[in-house]
JSON list of C-alpha atoms in Angstrom, two decimals:
[
{"chain": "A", "resi": 235, "resn": "MET", "atom": "CA", "xyz": [162.57, 142.66, 105.78]},
{"chain": "A", "resi": 236, "resn": "ALA", "atom": "CA", "xyz": [162.43, 143.14, 109.50]},
{"chain": "A", "resi": 237, "resn": "ILE", "atom": "CA", "xyz": [163.05, 140.42, 112.05]},
{"chain": "A", "resi": 238, "resn": "THR", "atom": "CA", "xyz": [161.02, 140.65, 115.24]},
{"chain": "A", "resi": 239, "resn": "ARG", "atom": "CA", "xyz": [162.14, 138.68, 118.30]},
{"chain": "A", "resi": 240, "resn": "LEU", "atom": "CA", "xyz": [159.25, 137.18, 120.22]},
{"chain": "A", "resi": 241, "resn": "LYS", "atom": "CA", "xyz": [159.03, 137.12, 123.99]},
{"chain": "A", "resi": 242, "resn": "PRO", "atom": "CA", "xyz": [159.58, 133.59, 125.34]},
{"chain": "A", "resi": 243, "resn": "LEU", "atom": "CA", "xyz": [156.33, 131.75, 125.95]},
{"chain": "A", "resi": 244, "resn": "LEU", "atom": "CA", "xyz": [155.77, 129.70, 129.10]},
{"chain": "A", "resi": 245, "resn": "SER", "atom": "CA", "xyz": [156.01, 126.51, 127.04]},
{"chain": "A", "resi": 246, "resn": "HIS", "atom": "CA", "xyz": [159.35, 127.70, 125.62]},
{"chain": "A", "resi": 247, "resn": "THR", "atom": "CA", "xyz": [160.70, 128.42, 129.10]},
{"chain": "A", "resi": 248, "resn": "VAL", "atom": "CA", "xyz": [159.64, 125.00, 130.38]},
{"chain": "A", "resi": 249, "resn": "PHE", "atom": "CA", "xyz": [161.06, 123.40, 127.22]},
{"chain": "A", "resi": 250, "resn": "ARG", "atom": "CA", "xyz": [164.41, 125.16, 127.70]},
{"chain": "A", "resi": 251, "resn": "TRP", "atom": "CA", "xyz": [164.74, 124.15, 131.34]},
{"chain": "A", "resi": 252, "resn": "ALA", "atom": "CA", "xyz": [163.57, 120.56, 130.84]},
{"chain": "A", "resi": 253, "resn": "SER", "atom": "CA", "xyz": [165.80, 119.95, 127.82]},
{"chain": "A", "resi": 254, "resn": "GLY", "atom": "CA", "xyz": [168.78, 121.54, 129.59]},
{"chain": "A", "resi": 255, "resn": "ILE", "atom": "CA", "xyz": [168.33, 119.39, 132.69]},
{"chain": "A", "resi": 256, "resn": "SER", "atom": "CA", "xyz": [167.77, 116.36, 130.48]},
{"chain": "A", "resi": 257, "resn": "ALA", "atom": "CA", "xyz": [171.00, 117.02, 128.57]},
{"chain": "A", "resi": 258, "resn": "LEU", "atom": "CA", "xyz": [172.98, 117.49, 131.78]},
{"chain": "A", "resi": 259, "resn": "VAL", "atom": "CA", "xyz": [171.58, 114.31, 133.30]},
{"chain": "A", "resi": 260, "resn": "ALA", "atom": "CA", "xyz": [172.31, 112.38, 130.08]},
{"chain": "A", "resi": 261, "resn": "LEU", "atom": "CA", "xyz": [175.90, 113.63, 130.11]},
{"chain": "A", "resi": 262, "resn": "SER", "atom": "CA", "xyz": [176.33, 112.75, 133.78]},
{"chain": "A", "resi": 263, "resn": "LEU", "atom": "CA", "xyz": [174.88, 109.29, 133.08]},
{"chain": "A", "resi": 264, "resn": "GLY", "atom": "CA", "xyz": [177.48, 108.80, 130.38]},
{"chain": "A", "resi": 265, "resn": "VAL", "atom": "CA", "xyz": [180.33, 109.86, 132.64]},
{"chain": "A", "resi": 266, "resn": "LEU", "atom": "CA", "xyz": [179.02, 107.79, 135.55]},
{"chain": "A", "resi": 267, "resn": "GLY", "atom": "CA", "xyz": [178.46, 104.79, 133.30]},
{"chain": "A", "resi": 268, "resn": "SER", "atom": "CA", "xyz": [182.03, 104.94, 132.04]},
{"chain": "A", "resi": 269, "resn": "LEU", "atom": "CA", "xyz": [183.30, 104.91, 135.63]},
{"chain": "A", "resi": 270, "resn": "MET", "atom": "CA", "xyz": [181.31, 101.86, 136.70]},
{"chain": "A", "resi": 271, "resn": "ASP", "atom": "CA", "xyz": [183.24, 98.66, 137.27]},
{"chain": "A", "resi": 272, "resn": "ASN", "atom": "CA", "xyz": [180.55, 96.53, 138.88]},
{"chain": "A", "resi": 273, "resn": "VAL", "atom": "CA", "xyz": [180.41, 98.82, 141.92]},
{"chain": "A", "resi": 274, "resn": "PHE", "atom": "CA", "xyz": [176.94, 98.41, 143.41]},
{"chain": "A", "resi": 275, "resn": "GLU", "atom": "CA", "xyz": [176.68, 101.98, 144.72]},
{"chain": "A", "resi": 276, "resn": "LEU", "atom": "CA", "xyz": [177.42, 103.53, 141.34]},
{"chain": "A", "resi": 277, "resn": "ARG", "atom": "CA", "xyz": [175.00, 101.17, 139.63]},
{"chain": "A", "resi": 278, "resn": "SER", "atom": "CA", "xyz": [172.13, 102.23, 141.87]},
{"chain": "A", "resi": 279, "resn": "VAL", "atom": "CA", "xyz": [172.94, 105.95, 141.42]},
{"chain": "A", "resi": 280, "resn": "HIS", "atom": "CA", "xyz": [173.10, 105.35, 137.66]},
{"chain": "A", "resi": 281, "resn": "ALA", "atom": "CA", "xyz": [169.65, 103.71, 137.75]},
{"chain": "A", "resi": 282, "resn": "VAL", "atom": "CA", "xyz": [168.10, 106.56, 139.76]},
{"chain": "A", "resi": 283, "resn": "LEU", "atom": "CA", "xyz": [169.58, 109.16, 137.41]},
{"chain": "A", "resi": 284, "resn": "ALA", "atom": "CA", "xyz": [168.20, 107.17, 134.47]},
{"chain": "A", "resi": 285, "resn": "LEU", "atom": "CA", "xyz": [164.70, 107.52, 135.93]},
{"chain": "A", "resi": 286, "resn": "VAL", "atom": "CA", "xyz": [165.29, 111.25, 136.40]},
{"chain": "A", "resi": 287, "resn": "PHE", "atom": "CA", "xyz": [166.36, 111.41, 132.76]},
{"chain": "A", "resi": 288, "resn": "LEU", "atom": "CA", "xyz": [163.20, 109.64, 131.62]},
{"chain": "A", "resi": 289, "resn": "VAL", "atom": "CA", "xyz": [161.01, 112.10, 133.52]},
{"chain": "A", "resi": 290, "resn": "THR", "atom": "CA", "xyz": [162.86, 115.19, 132.28]},
{"chain": "A", "resi": 291, "resn": "SER", "atom": "CA", "xyz": [162.96, 113.94, 128.70]},
{"chain": "A", "resi": 292, "resn": "LEU", "atom": "CA", "xyz": [159.21, 113.27, 128.79]},
{"chain": "A", "resi": 293, "resn": "VAL", "atom": "CA", "xyz": [158.57, 116.79, 130.14]},
{"chain": "A", "resi": 294, "resn": "SER", "atom": "CA", "xyz": [160.92, 118.13, 127.48]},
{"chain": "A", "resi": 295, "resn": "ALA", "atom": "CA", "xyz": [159.11, 116.24, 124.70]},
{"chain": "A", "resi": 296, "resn": "LEU", "atom": "CA", "xyz": [155.64, 117.34, 125.85]},
{"chain": "A", "resi": 297, "resn": "SER", "atom": "CA", "xyz": [156.59, 120.99, 126.40]},
{"chain": "A", "resi": 298, "resn": "GLY", "atom": "CA", "xyz": [158.50, 120.95, 123.11]},
{"chain": "A", "resi": 299, "resn": "MET", "atom": "CA", "xyz": [155.39, 119.67, 121.37]},
{"chain": "A", "resi": 300, "resn": "ARG", "atom": "CA", "xyz": [153.34, 122.52, 122.81]},
{"chain": "A", "resi": 301, "resn": "TYR", "atom": "CA", "xyz": [155.99, 125.10, 121.99]},
{"chain": "A", "resi": 302, "resn": "ALA", "atom": "CA", "xyz": [156.42, 123.81, 118.43]},
{"chain": "A", "resi": 303, "resn": "LYS", "atom": "CA", "xyz": [152.70, 124.14, 117.79]},
{"chain": "A", "resi": 304, "resn": "GLN", "atom": "CA", "xyz": [152.60, 127.67, 119.22]},
{"chain": "A", "resi": 305, "resn": "SER", "atom": "CA", "xyz": [155.65, 128.92, 117.34]},
{"chain": "A", "resi": 306, "resn": "ASN", "atom": "CA", "xyz": [155.37, 126.96, 114.08]},
{"chain": "A", "resi": 307, "resn": "THR", "atom": "CA", "xyz": [158.80, 125.43, 114.62]},
{"chain": "A", "resi": 308, "resn": "SER", "atom": "CA", "xyz": [159.57, 122.16, 112.89]},
{"chain": "A", "resi": 309, "resn": "GLY", "atom": "CA", "xyz": [161.79, 119.30, 113.98]},
{"chain": "A", "resi": 310, "resn": "ILE", "atom": "CA", "xyz": [161.29, 119.64, 117.72]},
{"chain": "A", "resi": 311, "resn": "ILE", "atom": "CA", "xyz": [158.45, 117.16, 118.15]},
{"chain": "A", "resi": 312, "resn": "PRO", "atom": "CA", "xyz": [160.07, 114.11, 116.49]},
{"chain": "A", "resi": 313, "resn": "LEU", "atom": "CA", "xyz": [163.44, 114.80, 118.11]},
{"chain": "A", "resi": 314, "resn": "GLY", "atom": "CA", "xyz": [161.93, 115.20, 121.57]},
{"chain": "A", "resi": 315, "resn": "PHE", "atom": "CA", "xyz": [159.94, 111.98, 121.41]},
{"chain": "A", "resi": 316, "resn": "ALA", "atom": "CA", "xyz": [162.83, 110.11, 119.78]},
{"chain": "A", "resi": 317, "resn": "VAL", "atom": "CA", "xyz": [165.09, 111.02, 122.71]},
{"chain": "A", "resi": 318, "resn": "PHE", "atom": "CA", "xyz": [162.43, 109.86, 125.17]},
{"chain": "A", "resi": 319, "resn": "ILE", "atom": "CA", "xyz": [161.71, 106.57, 123.35]},
{"chain": "A", "resi": 320, "resn": "ILE", "atom": "CA", "xyz": [165.39, 105.72, 122.85]},
{"chain": "A", "resi": 321, "resn": "GLY", "atom": "CA", "xyz": [165.97, 106.57, 126.53]},
{"chain": "A", "resi": 322, "resn": "ALA", "atom": "CA", "xyz": [163.17, 104.20, 127.56]},
{"chain": "A", "resi": 323, "resn": "ILE", "atom": "CA", "xyz": [164.60, 101.42, 125.39]},
{"chain": "A", "resi": 324, "resn": "GLN", "atom": "CA", "xyz": [168.02, 102.10, 126.82]},
{"chain": "A", "resi": 325, "resn": "TYR", "atom": "CA", "xyz": [166.63, 101.93, 130.37]},
{"chain": "A", "resi": 326, "resn": "GLY", "atom": "CA", "xyz": [165.12, 98.53, 129.59]},
{"chain": "A", "resi": 327, "resn": "LEU", "atom": "CA", "xyz": [168.40, 97.27, 128.17]},
{"chain": "A", "resi": 328, "resn": "GLY", "atom": "CA", "xyz": [170.20, 98.48, 131.28]},
{"chain": "A", "resi": 329, "resn": "GLU", "atom": "CA", "xyz": [167.76, 96.66, 133.55]},
{"chain": "A", "resi": 330, "resn": "LEU", "atom": "CA", "xyz": [168.32, 93.49, 131.52]},
{"chain": "A", "resi": 331, "resn": "TYR", "atom": "CA", "xyz": [172.13, 93.94, 131.79]},
{"chain": "A", "resi": 332, "resn": "ILE", "atom": "CA", "xyz": [172.59, 94.02, 128.01]},
{"chain": "A", "resi": 333, "resn": "THR", "atom": "CA", "xyz": [175.66, 96.24, 128.08]},
{"chain": "A", "resi": 334, "resn": "TRP", "atom": "CA", "xyz": [176.95, 96.91, 124.54]},
{"chain": "A", "resi": 335, "resn": "PRO", "atom": "CA", "xyz": [173.65, 98.01, 122.97]},
{"chain": "A", "resi": 336, "resn": "HIS", "atom": "CA", "xyz": [172.99, 99.96, 126.19]},
{"chain": "A", "resi": 337, "resn": "MET", "atom": "CA", "xyz": [176.26, 101.87, 125.81]},
{"chain": "A", "resi": 338, "resn": "ILE", "atom": "CA", "xyz": [175.75, 102.56, 122.09]},
{"chain": "A", "resi": 339, "resn": "LEU", "atom": "CA", "xyz": [172.23, 103.86, 122.70]},
{"chain": "A", "resi": 340, "resn": "GLY", "atom": "CA", "xyz": [173.66, 105.91, 125.56]},
{"chain": "A", "resi": 341, "resn": "LEU", "atom": "CA", "xyz": [175.84, 107.82, 123.11]},
{"chain": "A", "resi": 342, "resn": "VAL", "atom": "CA", "xyz": [172.83, 108.35, 120.85]},
{"chain": "A", "resi": 343, "resn": "VAL", "atom": "CA", "xyz": [170.80, 109.65, 123.80]},
{"chain": "A", "resi": 344, "resn": "ILE", "atom": "CA", "xyz": [173.55, 112.08, 124.82]},
{"chain": "A", "resi": 345, "resn": "LEU", "atom": "CA", "xyz": [173.78, 113.45, 121.27]},
{"chain": "A", "resi": 346, "resn": "GLY", "atom": "CA", "xyz": [169.99, 113.65, 120.91]},
{"chain": "A", "resi": 347, "resn": "ALA", "atom": "CA", "xyz": [169.48, 115.37, 124.25]},
{"chain": "A", "resi": 348, "resn": "GLY", "atom": "CA", "xyz": [172.23, 117.84, 123.39]},
{"chain": "A", "resi": 349, "resn": "ALA", "atom": "CA", "xyz": [170.66, 118.56, 120.00]},
{"chain": "A", "resi": 350, "resn": "LEU", "atom": "CA", "xyz": [167.28, 119.08, 121.64]},
{"chain": "A", "resi": 351, "resn": "PHE", "atom": "CA", "xyz": [168.82, 121.56, 124.07]},
{"chain": "A", "resi": 352, "resn": "VAL", "atom": "CA", "xyz": [170.44, 123.45, 121.18]},
{"chain": "A", "resi": 353, "resn": "LYS", "atom": "CA", "xyz": [167.02, 123.62, 119.49]},
{"chain": "A", "resi": 354, "resn": "ALA", "atom": "CA", "xyz": [165.49, 124.89, 122.74]},
{"chain": "A", "resi": 355, "resn": "ARG", "atom": "CA", "xyz": [168.06, 127.69, 123.04]},
{"chain": "A", "resi": 356, "resn": "GLN", "atom": "CA", "xyz": [167.04, 129.20, 119.70]},
{"chain": "A", "resi": 357, "resn": "GLN", "atom": "CA", "xyz": [165.03, 132.39, 120.12]},
{"chain": "A", "resi": 358, "resn": "PRO", "atom": "CA", "xyz": [161.74, 132.42, 118.19]},
{"chain": "A", "resi": 359, "resn": "SER", "atom": "CA", "xyz": [161.48, 135.17, 115.62]},
{"chain": "A", "resi": 360, "resn": "VAL", "atom": "CA", "xyz": [159.07, 136.39, 112.97]},
{"chain": "A", "resi": 361, "resn": "VAL", "atom": "CA", "xyz": [160.15, 137.81, 109.62]},
{"chain": "A", "resi": 362, "resn": "THR", "atom": "CA", "xyz": [157.90, 140.61, 108.45]},
{"chain": "A", "resi": 363, "resn": "ALA", "atom": "CA", "xyz": [157.99, 142.23, 105.05]},
{"chain": "A", "resi": 364, "resn": "GLN", "atom": "CA", "xyz": [158.39, 145.93, 105.70]},
{"chain": "A", "resi": 365, "resn": "GLY", "atom": "CA", "xyz": [160.08, 148.44, 103.51]},
{"chain": "A", "resi": 366, "resn": "ASP", "atom": "CA", "xyz": [159.28, 150.92, 100.78]},
{"chain": "A", "resi": 367, "resn": "PRO", "atom": "CA", "xyz": [155.55, 150.53, 100.03]},
{"chain": "A", "resi": 368, "resn": "GLY", "atom": "CA", "xyz": [156.02, 151.64, 96.45]},
{"chain": "A", "resi": 369, "resn": "ALA", "atom": "CA", "xyz": [158.84, 149.20, 95.75]},
{"chain": "A", "resi": 370, "resn": "SER", "atom": "CA", "xyz": [156.57, 146.28, 94.99]},
{"chain": "A", "resi": 371, "resn": "ASP", "atom": "CA", "xyz": [153.94, 148.34, 93.15]},
{"chain": "A", "resi": 372, "resn": "PRO", "atom": "CA", "xyz": [153.43, 146.69, 89.73]},
{"chain": "A", "resi": 373, "resn": "ARG", "atom": "CA", "xyz": [152.45, 149.96, 87.97]}
]
């Protein structure tokens, strides 16, 4: 069997960049959130970065959906939208100052965004059955 590496599609390139930025922003939100001790300046930066995360995770989910359909890759669509939905719930909890569930969901978001980026880094490939043409001859 031969394995053929496919050239990256535009949707795959957008998916890689969006999921990478989303994972970096999620990680920086976690670090920034752990440094906050009711400092107003850090809280506002944390809120702005959370909005950036929501936008990049939505772009990542939509481009991942398009890429998954083009490349017949499974698992990307539910993971992408789960990261976005959990991020939106977490943003709401943060705006309501509900801290403990917000921090727990923050860890889930960091892990999910990292897993989505790992999925995005995988190179698409096609396995073709090539070899001795007479090897599978039933005669």
